[in-house]
Coordinates of C-alpha atoms in Angstrom, one line a residue:
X1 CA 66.2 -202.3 -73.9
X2 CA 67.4 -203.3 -77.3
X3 CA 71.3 -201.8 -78.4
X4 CA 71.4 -200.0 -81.5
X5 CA 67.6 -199.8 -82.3
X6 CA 67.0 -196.3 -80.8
X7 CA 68.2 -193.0 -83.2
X8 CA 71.3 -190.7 -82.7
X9 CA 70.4 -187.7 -80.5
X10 CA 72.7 -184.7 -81.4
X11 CA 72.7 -181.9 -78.5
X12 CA 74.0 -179.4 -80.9
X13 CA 71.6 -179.5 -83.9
X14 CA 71.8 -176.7 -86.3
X15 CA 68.6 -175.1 -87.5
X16 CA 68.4 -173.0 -90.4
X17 CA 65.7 -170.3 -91.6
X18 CA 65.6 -169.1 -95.0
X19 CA 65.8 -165.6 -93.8
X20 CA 69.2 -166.7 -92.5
X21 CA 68.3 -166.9 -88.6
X22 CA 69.9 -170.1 -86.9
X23 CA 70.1 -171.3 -83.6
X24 CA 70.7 -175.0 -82.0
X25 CA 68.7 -177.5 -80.6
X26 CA 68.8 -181.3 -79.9
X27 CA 67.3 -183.5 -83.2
X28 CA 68.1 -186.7 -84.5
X29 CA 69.2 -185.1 -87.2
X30 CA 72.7 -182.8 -87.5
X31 CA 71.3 -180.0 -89.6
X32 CA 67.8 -178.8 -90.6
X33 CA 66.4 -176.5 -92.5
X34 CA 63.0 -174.6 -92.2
X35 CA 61.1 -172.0 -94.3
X36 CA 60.0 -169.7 -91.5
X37 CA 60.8 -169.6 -87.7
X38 CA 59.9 -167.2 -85.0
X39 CA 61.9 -164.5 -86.4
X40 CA 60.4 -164.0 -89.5
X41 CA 56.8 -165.0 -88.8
X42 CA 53.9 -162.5 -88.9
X43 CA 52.8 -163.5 -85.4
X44 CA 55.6 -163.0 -83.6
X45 CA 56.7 -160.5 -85.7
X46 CA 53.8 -158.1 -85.6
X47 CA 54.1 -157.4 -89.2
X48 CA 51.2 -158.5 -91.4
X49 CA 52.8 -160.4 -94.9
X50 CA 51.4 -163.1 -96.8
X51 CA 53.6 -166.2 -96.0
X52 CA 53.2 -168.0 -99.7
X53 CA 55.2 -171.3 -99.5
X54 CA 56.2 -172.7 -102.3
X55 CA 53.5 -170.4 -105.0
X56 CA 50.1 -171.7 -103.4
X57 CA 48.8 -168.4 -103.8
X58 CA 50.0 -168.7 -107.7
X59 CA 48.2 -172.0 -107.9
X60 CA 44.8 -170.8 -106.6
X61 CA 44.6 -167.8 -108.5
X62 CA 45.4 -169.7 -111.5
X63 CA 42.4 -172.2 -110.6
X64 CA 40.3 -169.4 -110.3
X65 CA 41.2 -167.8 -113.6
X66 CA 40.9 -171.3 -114.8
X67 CA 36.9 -171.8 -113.5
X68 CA 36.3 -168.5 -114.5
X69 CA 37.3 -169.1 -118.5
X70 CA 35.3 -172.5 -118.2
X71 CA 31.9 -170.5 -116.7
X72 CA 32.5 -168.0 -120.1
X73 CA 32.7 -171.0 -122.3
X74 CA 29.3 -171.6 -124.3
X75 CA 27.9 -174.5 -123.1
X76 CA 26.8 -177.2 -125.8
X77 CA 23.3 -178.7 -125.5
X78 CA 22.7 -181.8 -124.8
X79 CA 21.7 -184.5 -127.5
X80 CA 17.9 -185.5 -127.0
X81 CA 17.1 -188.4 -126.8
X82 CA 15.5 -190.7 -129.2
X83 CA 12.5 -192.9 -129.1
X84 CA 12.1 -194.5 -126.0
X85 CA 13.4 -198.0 -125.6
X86 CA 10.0 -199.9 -125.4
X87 CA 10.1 -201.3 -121.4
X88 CA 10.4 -204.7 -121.5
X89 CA 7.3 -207.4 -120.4
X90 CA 6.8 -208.2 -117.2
X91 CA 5.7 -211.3 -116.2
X92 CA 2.3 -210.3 -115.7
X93 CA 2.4 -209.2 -119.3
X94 CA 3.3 -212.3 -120.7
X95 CA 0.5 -214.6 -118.6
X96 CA -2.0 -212.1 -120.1
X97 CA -0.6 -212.1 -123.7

């Protein structure tokens, strides 16, 4: 095998929650950091809680409220069309002209 192509494997890998759990692994990388492990998660947890990572739930209320204020908007009608763009000859129309 090739020297030097292959990553660095730490055995003591620090992972961090953002409720402040930690605990060590082995990475290729020295410290990590994660939004929710099995401390904190509903699942293993028990508890039921809306996990909302970074305001999705924010963004699809707002696209509701948003599709909601475009359904209350009057709608403008159409412009009709004008006369009708005479068709143009076909060949059989011009052999019989």
């Amino acid at each position: 095998m090739k020297k030097g192509i292959h990553p660095q494997i730490y055995k003591d890998a620090i992972i961090t929650c953002a409720c402040g759990n930690s605990f060590t692994t082995i990475s290729t990388k020295k410290d990590i950091a994660v939004e929710i492990c099995s401390a904190c998660h509903p699942f293993y947890t028990g508890q039921k809680r809306y996990i909302d990572t970074e305001g999705q739930i924010d963004k699809f209320t707002k696209r509701v409220k948003a599709a909601q204020e475009s359904d209350k908007a009057p709608k403008t009608k159409k412009k009709e069309a004008g006369p009708q763009a005479k068709k143009p000859l076909t060949l059989k129309d011009l052999r019989s002209a």
